[in-house]
Amino acid sequence: MMQTATTTANQVRDEAPGGAALSTVLAVAVTVQTAGSFVSQGVYTLVPFWRDTFDLSQSSAALAVTAMNGGQILSMMALGRAIDRYGERSVVSLTLLAIGISLITGALVASSYVAVLALVTLLGALYASVQPGGARAILRWFPPGKRGLPTGLRQAAVPLGTAIAAFCLPLLATLYGWPVAVMAQGGIAAAGGVLFWALYREREGDGLTSAARPIPLAALIRQLLREKSFCRVLAAGIAMSAFQFTFTAHAISFMADGLGLGLVSAASFFAATQIIGILGRVLAPWLSDRFWPGQRARSLGVLMIAAAAAAVFFLALPTAPSAWTLVPVLAAIGFFGIGWYPLFLLEIAERAPRTAIAATIGFASTIGLLAMSLGPYFFGLVVDFSGYVPAWIALIVPVVLTALPLCTSNLRPACAPS
């Protein structure tokens, strides 16, 4: 039977850490996640500059994003296992410092697009430590009933870092050239690594032994997939990963072409959706812990149904809808369709074996990355052959089908109250 956080929660007898310690851990986790997002998501903002510099087609320039995500897919599970073995402080700090050194050095010597692709692949492979490391830090320091808000705040740092990168990096690239922008990414990464090493400490006596021998990978995957509750949550994460990132990839085109809004207006509405998503990532897990304690899986299912319903309304909008009609629908998609992730992450982490929390997050995140990569592509294929209506239906149906078991079944809480 899976050894979960539930089975060992009552073994941890240490006095709960004080508020100052928790505030420090949360501030460091949010800051480092913001820095990591600035570095990784900044790649998206530099694609147009690489396209112009190396005279690339749109598809060739987009390979930079594919390469970065591919790097994460290749290394996520290995880094998760390293975190479980050696601790998040050392692994996250060293990988961020390595990103900094690599980007600063690479920006000075990269003279071809092939070199840029190699550089961003390495960036993705090293950045893959930030998600499992940060999630494990929250589990180590915060009691089960109070993990929702800190997880939401940390996850809100992802769009925050993206927004800062979108503001700063294109400006640097325009004024001084893209190598300077890449070196700025490297400097932020190195600073994040130093900050994490200097200010974060792994909590002693929390039941997570970093030096424990890791569960063999094949055995871990078999163990996870035997648990029906874990598989239900994982399936929901796959469906929502495809939903969120397909919406991200195609919403502007759909609003511009399908709804007749034009690119500028469509992009503005899309940006507002992302801002609402930041609020969703903070408030959704907090509301779940506050009003539905111990039922995060059910809360996740409710959010998914709400996101699917909002997408149905989005599809049904008339051509050239008024702002009064469009904004509430996009706000709902942003809140529910982006705010779902902290609940999913906590469910995955708390259902993991205690000695393999980061590896389990790495496993789930790797599968999620595959869904993020494939979802937009297949959505586009359906649009090309059949139009937007079948494409949106094909995207919404898996969300509903995977959400219903979470809403209607009595899944055991992932962890016992502390």
Short mmCIF file of C-alpha atoms in Angstrom, two decimals:
data_model
loop_
_atom_site.label_atom_id
_atom_site.label_comp_id
_atom_site.label_asym_id
_atom_site.label_seq_id
_atom_site.Cartn_x
_atom_site.Cartn_y
_atom_site.Cartn_z
CA MET A 1 0.00 0.00 0.00
CA MET A 2 1.30 3.46 -0.88
CA GLN A 3 3.19 5.20 1.91
CA THR A 4 1.65 8.65 1.75
CA ALA A 5 1.78 11.79 3.79
CA THR A 6 -1.22 10.40 5.65
CA THR A 7 0.64 7.40 6.99
CA THR A 8 3.43 9.42 8.54
CA ALA A 9 1.71 12.65 9.55
CA ASN A 10 1.14 11.48 13.08
CA GLN A 11 4.79 10.45 13.43
CA VAL A 12 6.00 14.04 13.22
CA ARG A 13 5.84 15.42 16.74
CA ASP A 14 7.95 18.53 16.44
CA GLU A 15 6.41 21.78 17.52
CA ALA A 16 4.99 23.70 14.57
CA PRO A 17 7.36 26.38 13.30
CA GLY A 18 6.65 29.97 14.25
CA GLY A 19 5.07 32.59 12.07
CA ALA A 20 8.34 34.37 11.35
CA ALA A 21 9.93 31.17 10.04
CA LEU A 22 6.92 30.41 7.84
CA SER A 23 6.88 33.96 6.50
CA THR A 24 10.56 33.71 5.60
CA VAL A 25 10.09 30.36 3.85
CA LEU A 26 7.11 31.68 1.90
CA ALA A 27 8.87 34.91 0.91
CA VAL A 28 11.92 32.99 -0.32
CA ALA A 29 9.78 30.42 -2.19
CA VAL A 30 7.76 33.13 -3.93
CA THR A 31 10.83 35.20 -4.81
CA VAL A 32 12.75 32.24 -6.22
CA GLN A 33 9.72 31.06 -8.21
CA THR A 34 9.33 34.58 -9.63
CA ALA A 35 13.00 34.61 -10.61
CA GLY A 36 12.71 31.16 -12.20
CA SER A 37 9.64 32.17 -14.16
CA PHE A 38 11.36 35.38 -15.31
CA VAL A 39 14.21 33.27 -16.68
CA SER A 40 12.26 30.40 -18.25
CA GLN A 41 9.21 32.25 -19.56
CA GLY A 42 11.48 35.02 -20.77
CA VAL A 43 12.40 32.69 -23.62
CA TYR A 44 8.94 33.30 -25.11
CA THR A 45 9.54 37.05 -25.19
CA LEU A 46 12.89 36.71 -27.00
CA VAL A 47 11.66 34.48 -29.84
CA PRO A 48 10.89 37.47 -32.15
CA PHE A 49 14.43 38.81 -31.68
CA TRP A 50 16.00 35.46 -32.57
CA ARG A 51 13.71 35.25 -35.58
CA ASP A 52 14.92 38.61 -36.88
CA THR A 53 18.58 38.07 -35.99
CA PHE A 54 18.90 34.67 -37.66
CA ASP A 55 16.27 35.28 -40.42
CA LEU A 56 14.02 32.43 -39.32
CA SER A 57 10.51 31.35 -40.19
CA GLN A 58 7.83 31.43 -37.49
CA SER A 59 7.99 27.68 -36.98
CA SER A 60 11.78 27.63 -36.79
CA ALA A 61 11.83 30.46 -34.25
CA ALA A 62 9.23 28.64 -32.13
CA LEU A 63 11.66 25.73 -31.80
CA ALA A 64 13.28 27.67 -28.95
CA VAL A 65 10.16 27.17 -26.84
CA THR A 66 9.96 23.52 -27.86
CA ALA A 67 13.61 23.01 -26.95
CA MET A 68 13.17 24.58 -23.52
CA ASN A 69 10.12 22.46 -22.73
CA GLY A 70 11.91 19.40 -24.08
CA GLY A 71 14.76 20.03 -21.69
CA GLN A 72 12.30 20.05 -18.78
CA ILE A 73 10.69 16.81 -19.94
CA LEU A 74 14.07 15.10 -20.11
CA SER A 75 15.28 16.14 -16.66
CA MET A 76 12.21 16.73 -14.47
CA MET A 77 12.04 13.26 -12.94
CA ALA A 78 15.80 12.94 -12.46
CA LEU A 79 15.97 16.29 -10.66
CA GLY A 80 12.96 15.37 -8.55
CA ARG A 81 14.74 12.21 -7.42
CA ALA A 82 17.87 14.24 -6.67
CA ILE A 83 15.81 16.63 -4.51
CA ASP A 84 14.35 13.71 -2.57
CA ARG A 85 17.85 12.35 -2.01
CA TYR A 86 19.89 15.49 -1.33
CA GLY A 87 17.32 18.10 -0.35
CA GLU A 88 15.73 21.03 -2.15
CA ARG A 89 18.13 23.65 -0.80
CA SER A 90 21.23 22.27 -2.48
CA VAL A 91 19.63 21.06 -5.74
CA VAL A 92 17.54 24.18 -6.46
CA SER A 93 20.38 26.54 -5.50
CA LEU A 94 22.95 24.74 -7.64
CA THR A 95 20.71 24.42 -10.70
CA LEU A 96 19.76 28.10 -10.60
CA LEU A 97 23.41 29.06 -10.25
CA ALA A 98 24.25 26.75 -13.16
CA ILE A 99 21.55 28.45 -15.25
CA GLY A 100 23.09 31.81 -14.47
CA ILE A 101 26.59 30.74 -15.47
CA SER A 102 25.33 28.98 -18.61
CA LEU A 103 23.23 31.90 -19.85
CA ILE A 104 25.87 34.55 -19.21
CA THR A 105 28.57 32.44 -20.87
CA GLY A 106 26.32 31.27 -23.69
CA ALA A 107 25.14 34.79 -24.53
CA LEU A 108 28.77 35.81 -25.05
CA VAL A 109 29.65 32.96 -27.41
CA ALA A 110 26.39 31.97 -29.16
CA SER A 111 26.70 32.98 -32.79
CA SER A 112 24.12 30.71 -34.41
CA TYR A 113 20.56 29.64 -33.79
CA VAL A 114 21.73 26.07 -33.18
CA ALA A 115 23.79 27.40 -30.27
CA VAL A 116 20.74 29.28 -28.96
CA LEU A 117 18.67 26.09 -29.11
CA ALA A 118 21.33 24.20 -27.19
CA LEU A 119 21.40 26.99 -24.60
CA VAL A 120 17.65 27.09 -24.00
CA THR A 121 17.50 23.28 -23.87
CA LEU A 122 20.04 23.40 -21.05
CA LEU A 123 18.04 26.19 -19.43
CA GLY A 124 14.89 24.04 -19.45
CA ALA A 125 16.73 20.99 -18.15
CA LEU A 126 18.10 22.92 -15.17
CA TYR A 127 14.97 24.96 -14.48
CA ALA A 128 13.02 21.72 -13.98
CA SER A 129 14.21 21.62 -10.34
CA VAL A 130 12.28 24.74 -9.30
CA GLN A 131 8.75 23.32 -9.36
CA PRO A 132 9.30 20.10 -7.36
CA GLY A 133 11.80 21.81 -5.05
CA GLY A 134 9.46 24.66 -4.19
CA ALA A 135 6.47 22.37 -3.68
CA ARG A 136 8.50 20.14 -1.36
CA ALA A 137 9.57 23.18 0.66
CA ILE A 138 5.93 24.14 1.25
CA LEU A 139 5.09 20.60 2.38
CA ARG A 140 8.03 20.53 4.77
CA TRP A 141 7.18 23.77 6.54
CA PHE A 142 3.41 24.26 6.42
CA PRO A 143 0.83 22.03 8.16
CA PRO A 144 -1.64 20.21 5.88
CA GLY A 145 -4.59 22.47 6.56
CA LYS A 146 -2.62 25.64 5.79
CA ARG A 147 -0.81 24.75 2.59
CA GLY A 148 -3.38 26.12 0.16
CA LEU A 149 -2.60 29.82 0.42
CA PRO A 150 1.23 29.51 0.38
CA THR A 151 1.03 27.14 -2.58
CA GLY A 152 -1.29 29.56 -4.36
CA LEU A 153 1.00 32.49 -3.69
CA ARG A 154 4.01 30.56 -4.96
CA GLN A 155 2.16 29.52 -8.10
CA ALA A 156 0.96 33.09 -8.68
CA ALA A 157 4.65 33.95 -8.96
CA VAL A 158 4.72 32.10 -12.30
CA PRO A 159 2.54 34.61 -14.22
CA LEU A 160 4.10 37.42 -12.18
CA GLY A 161 7.60 36.48 -13.32
CA THR A 162 6.29 36.11 -16.86
CA ALA A 163 4.81 39.60 -16.78
CA ILE A 164 8.06 41.12 -15.48
CA ALA A 165 10.03 39.31 -18.18
CA ALA A 166 7.63 40.54 -20.86
CA PHE A 167 8.18 44.10 -19.71
CA CYS A 168 11.97 44.02 -19.21
CA LEU A 169 13.55 41.60 -21.65
CA PRO A 170 12.18 42.96 -24.95
CA LEU A 171 13.21 46.45 -23.83
CA LEU A 172 16.76 45.27 -23.08
CA ALA A 173 16.91 43.35 -26.35
CA THR A 174 15.74 46.38 -28.31
CA LEU A 175 18.17 48.80 -26.67
CA TYR A 176 21.26 46.61 -26.28
CA GLY A 177 20.69 43.39 -28.25
CA TRP A 178 19.33 39.99 -27.28
CA PRO A 179 22.62 38.73 -25.74
CA VAL A 180 22.30 41.42 -23.05
CA ALA A 181 18.75 40.29 -22.33
CA VAL A 182 19.93 36.69 -22.00
CA MET A 183 22.71 37.78 -19.65
CA ALA A 184 20.07 39.57 -17.56
CA GLN A 185 18.18 36.28 -17.34
CA GLY A 186 21.40 34.64 -16.20
CA GLY A 187 21.98 37.26 -13.55
CA ILE A 188 18.47 36.85 -12.15
CA ALA A 189 18.86 33.06 -12.09
CA ALA A 190 22.18 33.25 -10.24
CA ALA A 191 20.73 35.74 -7.75
CA GLY A 192 17.80 33.41 -7.12
CA GLY A 193 20.17 30.52 -6.46
CA VAL A 194 22.26 32.52 -4.02
CA LEU A 195 19.12 33.79 -2.25
CA PHE A 196 17.70 30.29 -1.85
CA TRP A 197 20.97 28.97 -0.46
CA ALA A 198 21.43 31.88 1.92
CA LEU A 199 17.91 32.19 3.35
CA TYR A 200 16.20 28.81 3.04
CA ARG A 201 16.75 26.02 5.57
CA GLU A 202 15.29 22.53 5.39
CA ARG A 203 13.11 21.83 8.39
CA GLU A 204 14.41 19.13 10.72
CA GLY A 205 12.13 16.43 12.10
CA ASP A 206 9.45 16.78 9.43
CA GLY A 207 9.47 13.12 8.44
CA LEU A 208 11.25 13.79 5.14
CA THR A 209 14.71 12.28 5.24
CA SER A 210 16.72 13.72 2.36
CA ALA A 211 19.39 11.05 2.70
CA ALA A 212 16.90 8.19 2.38
CA ARG A 213 17.53 5.76 -0.43
CA PRO A 214 15.21 6.74 -3.30
CA ILE A 215 12.53 4.37 -4.54
CA PRO A 216 13.59 2.93 -7.92
CA LEU A 217 11.87 4.88 -10.69
CA ALA A 218 9.99 1.94 -12.23
CA ALA A 219 8.81 0.83 -8.79
CA LEU A 220 7.66 4.35 -7.94
CA ILE A 221 5.63 4.67 -11.14
CA ARG A 222 4.02 1.25 -10.60
CA GLN A 223 3.22 2.19 -7.02
CA LEU A 224 1.64 5.48 -8.05
CA LEU A 225 -0.42 4.02 -10.88
CA ARG A 226 -1.85 1.33 -8.60
CA GLU A 227 -3.50 4.05 -6.51
CA LYS A 228 -6.89 4.92 -8.02
CA SER A 229 -7.08 8.21 -6.13
CA PHE A 230 -3.71 9.32 -7.49
CA CYS A 231 -4.67 8.29 -11.05
CA ARG A 232 -7.91 10.27 -10.89
CA VAL A 233 -6.07 13.42 -9.85
CA LEU A 234 -3.34 12.81 -12.46
CA ALA A 235 -5.94 12.37 -15.22
CA ALA A 236 -7.56 15.64 -14.16
CA GLY A 237 -4.17 17.36 -14.34
CA ILE A 238 -3.54 16.04 -17.85
CA ALA A 239 -6.92 17.31 -19.08
CA MET A 240 -6.46 20.71 -17.45
CA SER A 241 -2.88 21.11 -18.66
CA ALA A 242 -4.09 20.59 -22.21
CA PHE A 243 -7.04 22.93 -21.61
CA GLN A 244 -5.06 25.79 -20.09
CA PHE A 245 -2.21 25.84 -22.55
CA THR A 246 -4.39 25.25 -25.59
CA PHE A 247 -6.48 28.23 -24.51
CA THR A 248 -3.25 30.21 -24.05
CA ALA A 249 -2.04 29.27 -27.52
CA HIS A 250 -5.30 29.78 -29.45
CA ALA A 251 -7.51 32.22 -27.55
CA ILE A 252 -6.14 35.35 -29.24
CA SER A 253 -6.57 33.87 -32.72
CA PHE A 254 -10.09 32.66 -31.90
CA MET A 255 -11.15 36.07 -30.57
CA ALA A 256 -9.50 37.88 -33.46
CA ASP A 257 -10.82 35.64 -36.24
CA GLY A 258 -13.76 33.71 -34.84
CA LEU A 259 -15.24 36.59 -32.86
CA GLY A 260 -14.06 39.38 -35.16
CA LEU A 261 -12.33 41.46 -32.48
CA GLY A 262 -8.99 42.11 -34.21
CA LEU A 263 -5.58 41.21 -32.86
CA VAL A 264 -5.00 44.25 -30.65
CA SER A 265 -8.32 43.99 -28.83
CA ALA A 266 -8.03 40.20 -28.57
CA ALA A 267 -4.57 40.47 -27.04
CA SER A 268 -5.80 43.03 -24.50
CA PHE A 269 -8.66 40.81 -23.39
CA PHE A 270 -6.28 37.85 -23.18
CA ALA A 271 -3.89 39.80 -20.95
CA ALA A 272 -6.76 40.60 -18.58
CA THR A 273 -7.56 36.89 -18.42
CA GLN A 274 -4.02 36.16 -17.22
CA ILE A 275 -4.29 38.79 -14.48
CA ILE A 276 -7.49 37.17 -13.21
CA GLY A 277 -5.59 33.87 -13.33
CA ILE A 278 -3.10 35.23 -10.77
CA LEU A 279 -5.99 35.94 -8.40
CA GLY A 280 -7.39 32.47 -9.06
CA ARG A 281 -4.13 30.80 -8.12
CA VAL A 282 -4.09 32.62 -4.79
CA LEU A 283 -7.77 32.54 -3.86
CA ALA A 284 -8.89 29.11 -5.09
CA PRO A 285 -6.65 27.03 -2.77
CA TRP A 286 -7.24 29.43 0.13
CA LEU A 287 -11.01 29.19 -0.29
CA SER A 288 -10.75 25.40 -0.48
CA ASP A 289 -8.81 25.18 2.79
CA ARG A 290 -11.07 27.75 4.44
CA PHE A 291 -14.49 26.41 3.49
CA TRP A 292 -13.87 22.81 2.36
CA PRO A 293 -10.96 21.56 4.48
CA GLY A 294 -9.56 18.17 3.57
CA GLN A 295 -11.45 18.11 0.25
CA ARG A 296 -8.99 19.61 -2.23
CA ALA A 297 -9.70 16.89 -4.80
CA ARG A 298 -13.38 17.76 -4.75
CA SER A 299 -12.53 21.47 -4.95
CA LEU A 300 -10.36 20.72 -7.97
CA GLY A 301 -13.25 18.92 -9.65
CA VAL A 302 -15.59 21.86 -9.03
CA LEU A 303 -13.06 24.29 -10.51
CA MET A 304 -12.70 22.09 -13.57
CA ILE A 305 -16.47 21.94 -14.16
CA ALA A 306 -16.62 25.72 -13.80
CA ALA A 307 -13.76 26.14 -16.29
CA ALA A 308 -15.50 23.83 -18.78
CA ALA A 309 -18.78 25.73 -18.39
CA ALA A 310 -17.00 29.04 -18.98
CA ALA A 311 -15.39 27.59 -22.12
CA VAL A 312 -18.82 26.57 -23.41
CA PHE A 313 -20.04 30.13 -22.96
CA PHE A 314 -16.86 31.36 -24.66
CA LEU A 315 -17.57 29.15 -27.67
CA ALA A 316 -21.19 30.31 -27.80
CA LEU A 317 -20.37 34.03 -27.87
CA PRO A 318 -21.75 35.92 -30.88
CA THR A 319 -19.52 37.67 -33.38
CA ALA A 320 -18.23 41.03 -32.09
CA PRO A 321 -19.50 40.53 -28.52
CA SER A 322 -19.72 43.49 -26.20
CA ALA A 323 -17.20 43.85 -23.39
CA TRP A 324 -20.03 43.33 -20.90
CA THR A 325 -20.58 39.89 -22.41
CA LEU A 326 -16.98 38.88 -23.08
CA VAL A 327 -15.22 40.03 -19.91
CA PRO A 328 -17.20 37.90 -17.40
CA VAL A 329 -16.64 34.79 -19.52
CA LEU A 330 -12.91 35.43 -19.82
CA ALA A 331 -12.70 36.25 -16.10
CA ALA A 332 -14.27 32.87 -15.30
CA ILE A 333 -11.85 31.07 -17.62
CA GLY A 334 -8.94 32.93 -16.05
CA PHE A 335 -10.00 32.27 -12.45
CA PHE A 336 -10.94 28.61 -12.85
CA GLY A 337 -8.87 27.62 -15.88
CA ILE A 338 -5.61 28.99 -14.44
CA GLY A 339 -6.40 28.86 -10.71
CA TRP A 340 -6.76 25.05 -10.72
CA TYR A 341 -3.04 24.27 -10.63
CA PRO A 342 -2.16 24.83 -6.92
CA LEU A 343 -4.92 22.43 -5.87
CA PHE A 344 -3.65 19.82 -8.31
CA LEU A 345 -0.05 20.28 -7.20
CA LEU A 346 -0.94 19.86 -3.52
CA GLU A 347 -3.00 16.76 -4.22
CA ILE A 348 -0.14 15.17 -6.15
CA ALA A 349 2.44 16.09 -3.51
CA GLU A 350 0.37 14.94 -0.55
CA ARG A 351 -0.50 11.60 -2.17
CA ALA A 352 3.17 10.88 -2.90
CA PRO A 353 5.38 8.54 -0.86
CA ARG A 354 7.15 10.60 1.78
CA THR A 355 10.59 9.73 0.43
CA ALA A 356 9.62 10.51 -3.18
CA ILE A 357 7.59 13.73 -3.07
CA ALA A 358 9.75 15.66 -5.54
CA ALA A 359 10.10 12.64 -7.84
CA THR A 360 6.32 12.20 -7.85
CA ILE A 361 5.81 15.87 -8.69
CA GLY A 362 8.42 15.45 -11.42
CA PHE A 363 6.54 12.46 -12.83
CA ALA A 364 3.20 14.31 -12.86
CA SER A 365 4.79 17.48 -14.24
CA THR A 366 6.49 15.58 -17.05
CA ILE A 367 3.18 14.11 -18.19
CA GLY A 368 1.61 17.55 -17.84
CA LEU A 369 4.32 19.06 -20.03
CA LEU A 370 3.54 16.49 -22.72
CA ALA A 371 -0.14 17.48 -22.58
CA MET A 372 0.82 21.16 -22.73
CA SER A 373 2.93 20.48 -25.82
CA LEU A 374 0.50 18.23 -27.70
CA GLY A 375 -2.81 19.91 -26.81
CA PRO A 376 -2.34 23.12 -28.84
CA TYR A 377 -1.05 21.15 -31.82
CA PHE A 378 -4.00 18.76 -32.01
CA PHE A 379 -6.45 21.60 -31.37
CA GLY A 380 -4.98 23.39 -34.39
CA LEU A 381 -5.33 20.26 -36.51
CA VAL A 382 -9.01 19.94 -35.63
CA VAL A 383 -9.56 23.63 -36.41
CA ASP A 384 -7.87 23.22 -39.80
CA PHE A 385 -10.04 20.26 -40.78
CA SER A 386 -13.34 20.84 -38.96
CA GLY A 387 -13.44 24.36 -37.49
CA TYR A 388 -13.44 25.82 -34.01
CA VAL A 389 -16.61 24.21 -32.64
CA PRO A 390 -15.40 20.57 -32.83
CA ALA A 391 -11.98 21.67 -31.56
CA TRP A 392 -13.39 23.35 -28.45
CA ILE A 393 -15.71 20.41 -27.79
CA ALA A 394 -12.76 17.99 -28.03
CA LEU A 395 -10.91 20.15 -25.50
CA ILE A 396 -13.81 20.55 -23.05
CA VAL A 397 -15.11 16.97 -22.93
CA PRO A 398 -11.97 15.43 -21.28
CA VAL A 399 -12.10 18.15 -18.61
CA VAL A 400 -15.67 17.22 -17.71
CA LEU A 401 -15.04 13.46 -17.83
CA THR A 402 -12.03 13.67 -15.50
CA ALA A 403 -13.67 16.20 -13.18
CA LEU A 404 -16.83 14.21 -12.47
CA PRO A 405 -15.08 11.41 -10.50
CA LEU A 406 -13.46 14.06 -8.29
CA CYS A 407 -16.78 15.83 -7.68
CA THR A 408 -18.93 12.76 -7.06
CA SER A 409 -16.64 10.30 -5.30
CA ASN A 410 -15.50 10.43 -1.70
CA LEU A 411 -11.77 10.43 -2.25
CA ARG A 412 -9.97 10.16 1.06
CA PRO A 413 -8.19 13.38 2.07
CA ALA A 414 -4.62 13.40 0.85
CA CYS A 415 -3.33 14.08 4.35
CA ALA A 416 -4.56 14.08 7.88
CA PRO A 417 -4.96 17.33 9.79
CA SER A 418 -1.94 18.27 11.79
#
